[in-house]
PDB file of C-alpha atoms and ligand atoms in Angstrom:
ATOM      1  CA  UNK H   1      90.463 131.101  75.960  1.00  0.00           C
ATOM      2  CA  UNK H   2      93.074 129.881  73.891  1.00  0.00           C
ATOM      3  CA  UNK H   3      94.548 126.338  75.275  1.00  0.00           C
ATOM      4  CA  UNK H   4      97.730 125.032  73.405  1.00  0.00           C
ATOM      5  CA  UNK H   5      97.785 121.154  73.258  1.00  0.00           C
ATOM      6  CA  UNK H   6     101.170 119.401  72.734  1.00  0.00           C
ATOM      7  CA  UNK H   7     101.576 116.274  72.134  1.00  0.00           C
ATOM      8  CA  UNK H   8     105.294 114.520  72.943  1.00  0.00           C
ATOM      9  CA  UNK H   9     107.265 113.321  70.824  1.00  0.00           C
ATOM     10  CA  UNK H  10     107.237 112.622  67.067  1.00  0.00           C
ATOM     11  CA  UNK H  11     108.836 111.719  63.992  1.00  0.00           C
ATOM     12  CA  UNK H  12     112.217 109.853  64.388  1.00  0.00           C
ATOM     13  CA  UNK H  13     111.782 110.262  68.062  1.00  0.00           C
ATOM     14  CA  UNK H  14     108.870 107.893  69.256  1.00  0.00           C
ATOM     15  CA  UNK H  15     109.154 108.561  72.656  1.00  0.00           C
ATOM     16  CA  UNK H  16     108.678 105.480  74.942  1.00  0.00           C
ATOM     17  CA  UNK H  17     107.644 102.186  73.511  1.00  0.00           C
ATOM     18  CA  UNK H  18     105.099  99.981  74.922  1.00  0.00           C
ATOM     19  CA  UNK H  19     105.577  96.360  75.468  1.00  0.00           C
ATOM     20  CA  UNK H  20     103.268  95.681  73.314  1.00  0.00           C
ATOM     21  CA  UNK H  21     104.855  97.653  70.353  1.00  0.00           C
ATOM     22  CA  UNK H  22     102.700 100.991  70.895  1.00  0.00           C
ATOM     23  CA  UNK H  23     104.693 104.242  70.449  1.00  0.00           C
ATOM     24  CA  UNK H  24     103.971 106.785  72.480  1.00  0.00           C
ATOM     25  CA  UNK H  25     104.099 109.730  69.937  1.00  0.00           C
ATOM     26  CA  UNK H  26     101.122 108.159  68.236  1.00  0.00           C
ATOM     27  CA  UNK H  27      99.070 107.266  71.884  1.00  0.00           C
ATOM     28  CA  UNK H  28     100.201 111.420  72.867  1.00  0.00           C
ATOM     29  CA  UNK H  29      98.651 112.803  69.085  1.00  0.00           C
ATOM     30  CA  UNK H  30      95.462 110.422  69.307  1.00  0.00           C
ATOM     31  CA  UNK H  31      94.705 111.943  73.074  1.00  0.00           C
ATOM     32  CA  UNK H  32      95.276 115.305  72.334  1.00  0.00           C
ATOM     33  CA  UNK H  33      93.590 115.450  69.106  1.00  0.00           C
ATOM     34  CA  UNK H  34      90.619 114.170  70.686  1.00  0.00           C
ATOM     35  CA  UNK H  35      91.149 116.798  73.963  1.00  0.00           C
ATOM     36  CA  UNK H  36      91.513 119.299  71.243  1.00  0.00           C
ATOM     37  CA  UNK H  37      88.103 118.498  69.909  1.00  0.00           C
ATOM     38  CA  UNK H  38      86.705 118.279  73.197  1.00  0.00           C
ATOM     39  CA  UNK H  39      87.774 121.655  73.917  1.00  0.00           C
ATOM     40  CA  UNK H  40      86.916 123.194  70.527  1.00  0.00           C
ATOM     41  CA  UNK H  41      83.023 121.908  70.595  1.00  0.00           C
ATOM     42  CA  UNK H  42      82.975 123.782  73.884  1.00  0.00           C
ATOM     43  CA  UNK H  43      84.513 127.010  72.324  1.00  0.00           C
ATOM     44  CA  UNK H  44      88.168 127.011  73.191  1.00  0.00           C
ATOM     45  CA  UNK H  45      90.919 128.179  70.865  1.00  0.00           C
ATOM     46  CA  UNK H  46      93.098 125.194  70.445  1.00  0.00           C
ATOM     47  CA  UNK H  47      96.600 125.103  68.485  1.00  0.00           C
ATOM     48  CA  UNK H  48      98.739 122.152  69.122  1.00  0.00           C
ATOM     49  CA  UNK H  49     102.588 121.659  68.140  1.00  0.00           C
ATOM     50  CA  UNK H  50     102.053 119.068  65.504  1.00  0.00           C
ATOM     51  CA  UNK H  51      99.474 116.996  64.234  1.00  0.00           C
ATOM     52  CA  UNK H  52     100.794 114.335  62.237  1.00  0.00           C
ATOM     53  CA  UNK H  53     103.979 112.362  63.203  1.00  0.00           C
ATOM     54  CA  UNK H  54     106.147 114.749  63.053  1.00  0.00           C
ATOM     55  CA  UNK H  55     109.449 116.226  64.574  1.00  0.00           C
ATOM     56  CA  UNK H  56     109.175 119.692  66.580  1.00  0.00           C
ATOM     57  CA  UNK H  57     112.273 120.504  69.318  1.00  0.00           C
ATOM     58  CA  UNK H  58     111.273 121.126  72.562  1.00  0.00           C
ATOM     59  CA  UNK H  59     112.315 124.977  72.017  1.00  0.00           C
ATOM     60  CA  UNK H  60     110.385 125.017  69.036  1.00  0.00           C
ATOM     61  CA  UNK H  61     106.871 123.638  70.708  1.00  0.00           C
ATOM     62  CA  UNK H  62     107.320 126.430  73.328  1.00  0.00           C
ATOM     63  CA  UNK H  63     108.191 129.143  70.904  1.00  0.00           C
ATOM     64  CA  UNK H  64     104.899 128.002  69.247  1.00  0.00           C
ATOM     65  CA  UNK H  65     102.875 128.454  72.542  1.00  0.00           C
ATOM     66  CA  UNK H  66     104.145 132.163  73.094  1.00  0.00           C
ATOM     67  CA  UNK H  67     104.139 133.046  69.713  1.00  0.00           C
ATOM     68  CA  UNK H  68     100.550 132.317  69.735  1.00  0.00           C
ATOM     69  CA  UNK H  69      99.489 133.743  73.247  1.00  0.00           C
ATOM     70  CA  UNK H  70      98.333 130.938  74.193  1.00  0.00           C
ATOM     71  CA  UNK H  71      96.269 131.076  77.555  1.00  0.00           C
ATOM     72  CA  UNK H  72      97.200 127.292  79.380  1.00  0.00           C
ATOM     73  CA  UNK H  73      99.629 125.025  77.423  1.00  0.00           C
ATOM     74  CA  UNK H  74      99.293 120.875  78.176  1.00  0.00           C
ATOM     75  CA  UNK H  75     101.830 119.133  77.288  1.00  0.00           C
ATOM     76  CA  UNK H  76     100.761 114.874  77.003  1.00  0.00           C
ATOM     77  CA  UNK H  77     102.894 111.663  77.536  1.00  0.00           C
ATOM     78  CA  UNK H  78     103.141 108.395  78.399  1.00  0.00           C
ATOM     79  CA  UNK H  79     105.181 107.012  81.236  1.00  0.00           C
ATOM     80  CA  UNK H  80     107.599 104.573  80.866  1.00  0.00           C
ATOM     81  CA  UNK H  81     110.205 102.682  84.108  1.00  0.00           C
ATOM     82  CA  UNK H  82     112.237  99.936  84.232  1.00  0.00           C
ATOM     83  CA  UNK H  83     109.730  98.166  86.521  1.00  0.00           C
ATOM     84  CA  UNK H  84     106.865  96.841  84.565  1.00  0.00           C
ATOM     85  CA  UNK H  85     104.699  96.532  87.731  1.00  0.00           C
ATOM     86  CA  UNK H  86     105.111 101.003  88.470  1.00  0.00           C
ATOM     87  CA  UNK H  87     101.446 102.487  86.936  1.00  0.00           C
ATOM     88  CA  UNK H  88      99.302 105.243  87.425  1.00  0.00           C
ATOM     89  CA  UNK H  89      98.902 108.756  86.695  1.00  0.00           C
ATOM     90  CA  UNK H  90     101.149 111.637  87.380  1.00  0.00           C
ATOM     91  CA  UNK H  91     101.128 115.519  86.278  1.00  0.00           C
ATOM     92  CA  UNK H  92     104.188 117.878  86.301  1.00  0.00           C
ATOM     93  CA  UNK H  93     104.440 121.637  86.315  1.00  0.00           C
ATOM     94  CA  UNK H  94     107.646 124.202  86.537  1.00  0.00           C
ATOM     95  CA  UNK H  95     107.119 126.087  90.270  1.00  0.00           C
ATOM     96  CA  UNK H  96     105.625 125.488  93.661  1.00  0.00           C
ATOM     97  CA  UNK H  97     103.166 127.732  93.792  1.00  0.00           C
ATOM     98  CA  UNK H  98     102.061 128.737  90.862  1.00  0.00           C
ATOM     99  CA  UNK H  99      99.288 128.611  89.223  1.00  0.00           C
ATOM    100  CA  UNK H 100     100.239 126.057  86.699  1.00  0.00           C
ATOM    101  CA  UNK H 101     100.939 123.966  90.184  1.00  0.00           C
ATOM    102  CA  UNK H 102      96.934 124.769  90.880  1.00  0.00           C
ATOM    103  CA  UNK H 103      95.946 123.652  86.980  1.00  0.00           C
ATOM    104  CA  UNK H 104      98.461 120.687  87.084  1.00  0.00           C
ATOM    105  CA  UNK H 105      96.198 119.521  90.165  1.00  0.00           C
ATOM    106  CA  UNK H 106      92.736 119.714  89.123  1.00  0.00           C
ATOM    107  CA  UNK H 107      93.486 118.657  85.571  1.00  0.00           C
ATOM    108  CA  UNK H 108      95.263 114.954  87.590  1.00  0.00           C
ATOM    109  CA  UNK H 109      92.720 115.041  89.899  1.00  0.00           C
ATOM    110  CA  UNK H 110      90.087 115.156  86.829  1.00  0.00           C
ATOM    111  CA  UNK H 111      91.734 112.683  84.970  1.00  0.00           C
ATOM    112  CA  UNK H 112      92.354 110.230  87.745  1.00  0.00           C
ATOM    113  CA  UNK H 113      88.537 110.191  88.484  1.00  0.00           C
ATOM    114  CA  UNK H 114      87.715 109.562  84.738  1.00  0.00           C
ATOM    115  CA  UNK H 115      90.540 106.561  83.884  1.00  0.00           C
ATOM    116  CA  UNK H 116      90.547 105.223  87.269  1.00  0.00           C
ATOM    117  CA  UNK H 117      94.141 104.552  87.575  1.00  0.00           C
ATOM    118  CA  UNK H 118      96.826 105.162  90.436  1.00  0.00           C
ATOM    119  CA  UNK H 119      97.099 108.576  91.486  1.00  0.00           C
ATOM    120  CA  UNK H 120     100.694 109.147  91.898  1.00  0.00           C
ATOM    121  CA  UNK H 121     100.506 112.866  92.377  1.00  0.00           C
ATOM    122  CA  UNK H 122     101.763 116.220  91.022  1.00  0.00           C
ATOM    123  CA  UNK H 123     105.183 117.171  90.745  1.00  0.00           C
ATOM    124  CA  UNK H 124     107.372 120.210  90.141  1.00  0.00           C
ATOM    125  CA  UNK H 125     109.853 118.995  87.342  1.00  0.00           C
ATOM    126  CA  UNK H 126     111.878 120.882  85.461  1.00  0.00           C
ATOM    127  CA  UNK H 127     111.352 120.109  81.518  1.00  0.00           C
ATOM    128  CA  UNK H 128     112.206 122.421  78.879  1.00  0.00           C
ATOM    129  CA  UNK H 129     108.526 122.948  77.419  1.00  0.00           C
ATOM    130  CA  UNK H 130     107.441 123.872  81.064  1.00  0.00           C
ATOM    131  CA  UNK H 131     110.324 126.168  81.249  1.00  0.00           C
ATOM    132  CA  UNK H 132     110.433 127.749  78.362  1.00  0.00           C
ATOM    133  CA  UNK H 133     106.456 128.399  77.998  1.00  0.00           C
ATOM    134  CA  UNK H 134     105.182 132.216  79.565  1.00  0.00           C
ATOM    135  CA  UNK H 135     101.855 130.691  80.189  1.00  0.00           C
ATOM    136  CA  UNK H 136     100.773 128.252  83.102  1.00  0.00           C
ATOM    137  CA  UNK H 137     101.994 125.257  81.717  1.00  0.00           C
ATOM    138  CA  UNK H 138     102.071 121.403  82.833  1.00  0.00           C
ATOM    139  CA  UNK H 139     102.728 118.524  81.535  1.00  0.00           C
ATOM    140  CA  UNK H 140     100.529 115.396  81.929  1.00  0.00           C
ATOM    141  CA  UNK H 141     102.094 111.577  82.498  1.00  0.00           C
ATOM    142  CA  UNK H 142      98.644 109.424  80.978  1.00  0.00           C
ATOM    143  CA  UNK H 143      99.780 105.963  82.374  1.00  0.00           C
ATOM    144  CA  UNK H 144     102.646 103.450  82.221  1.00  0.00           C
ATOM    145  CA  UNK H 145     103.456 101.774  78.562  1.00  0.00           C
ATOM    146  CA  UNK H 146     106.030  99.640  80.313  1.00  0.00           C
ATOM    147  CA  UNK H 147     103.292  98.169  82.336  1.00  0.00           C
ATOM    148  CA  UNK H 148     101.184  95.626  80.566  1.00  0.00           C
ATOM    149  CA  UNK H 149      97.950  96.286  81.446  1.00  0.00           C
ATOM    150  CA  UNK H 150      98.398  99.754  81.307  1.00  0.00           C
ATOM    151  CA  UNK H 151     100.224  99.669  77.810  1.00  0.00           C
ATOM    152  CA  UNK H 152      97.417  97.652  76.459  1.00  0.00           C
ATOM    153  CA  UNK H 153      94.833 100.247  77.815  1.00  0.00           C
ATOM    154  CA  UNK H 154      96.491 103.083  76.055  1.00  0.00           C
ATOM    155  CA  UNK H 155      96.305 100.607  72.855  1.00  0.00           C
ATOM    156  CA  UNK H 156      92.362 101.310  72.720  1.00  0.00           C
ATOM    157  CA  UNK H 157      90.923 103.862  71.503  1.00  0.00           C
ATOM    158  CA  UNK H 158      87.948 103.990  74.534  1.00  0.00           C
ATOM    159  CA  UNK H 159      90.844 104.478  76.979  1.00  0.00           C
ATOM    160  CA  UNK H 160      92.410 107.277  74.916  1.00  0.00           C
ATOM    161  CA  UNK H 161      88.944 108.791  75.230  1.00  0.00           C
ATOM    162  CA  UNK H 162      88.350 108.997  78.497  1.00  0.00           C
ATOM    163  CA  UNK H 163      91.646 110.014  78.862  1.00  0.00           C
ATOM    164  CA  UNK H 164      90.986 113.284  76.431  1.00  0.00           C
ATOM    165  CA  UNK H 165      87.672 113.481  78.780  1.00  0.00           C
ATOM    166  CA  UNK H 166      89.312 113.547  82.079  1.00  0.00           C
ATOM    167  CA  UNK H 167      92.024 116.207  80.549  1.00  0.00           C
ATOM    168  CA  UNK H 168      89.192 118.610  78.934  1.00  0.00           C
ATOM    169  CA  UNK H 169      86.945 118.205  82.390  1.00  0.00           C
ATOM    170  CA  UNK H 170      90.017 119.293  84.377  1.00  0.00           C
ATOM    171  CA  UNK H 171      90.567 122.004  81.924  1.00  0.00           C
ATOM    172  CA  UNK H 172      86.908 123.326  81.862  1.00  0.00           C
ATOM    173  CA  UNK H 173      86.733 123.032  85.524  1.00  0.00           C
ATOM    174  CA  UNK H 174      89.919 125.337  86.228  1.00  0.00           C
ATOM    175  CA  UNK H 175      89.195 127.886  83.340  1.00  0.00           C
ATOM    176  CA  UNK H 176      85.370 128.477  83.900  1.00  0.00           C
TER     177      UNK H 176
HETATM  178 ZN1   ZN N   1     107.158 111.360  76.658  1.00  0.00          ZN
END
């Protein structure tokens, strides 16, 4: 099973940052080089689209994923909004009923239970790495860095781990 982990952002591109100066290309590479070692002790194939901070295009993560064959791709991210007090957790996919819809449930659902934090819900969206990927793809939203609390949760590296935990249960439960 080969699962292609992708973390957002990179290089001149930091994606959001939090209010307390965290970048969220560095929070997205901890997580899923920690989900990728997660999966790999339990005998996945992992590849992921960097790991260091650098830039990849959005085409280029998703040529990546098909070049390789990859099986599931997971995209990770932090949120960001203009209202410091929006948090929780929230999981996008491409279609309505797909299966990537199905996987972009039970990996939320597994990753709410394990960080605890709002469950805003799945969400069709239409990104260009869930678009552009063959396999069931999604794209996972770990928590608000524009919200205090939340940014200074994804500052520790205990969060970050449960995070990876509640991603890889999600995975293992939809895959096995
Ligand atoms: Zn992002």
């Amino acid at each position: 099973m080969k699962i292609f982990i992708d973390p957002g952002h990179g290089g001149s591109n930091p994606g959001a940052i939090g209010v307390n100066g965290v970048a969220e290309a560095e929070v997205n590479l901890d997580v899923s080089l920690r989900l990728g070692e997660l999966l790999a002790g339990r005998g996945y194939d992992i590849e992921y689209s960097r790991v260091a901070n650098n830039a990849v295009s959005l085409q280029g993560r998703a040529d990546m994923a098909n070049a390789w064959g990859a099986d599931y791709y997971v995209s990770i991210h932090c949120n960001s909004n203009p209202d410091p007090s929006i948090g929780g957790t929230e999981t996008f996919y491409y279609r309505e009923g797909t299966t990537a819809q199905r996987f972009a449930e039970t990996v939320n659902t597994a990753l709410v239970n394990q960080i605890n934090l709002r469950n805003i819900g799945t969400f069709a969206r239409n990104l260009a790495v869930l678009r552009l990927t063959k396999m069931p793809a999604i794209l996972v939203e770990l928590a608000f860095l524009s919200n205090p609390s939340e940014a200074y949760l994804l500052s520790t590296s205990e969060f970050r781990q449960n995070c990876a935990v509640g991603i890889f249960n999600g995975i293992v439960q939809f895959t096995s």
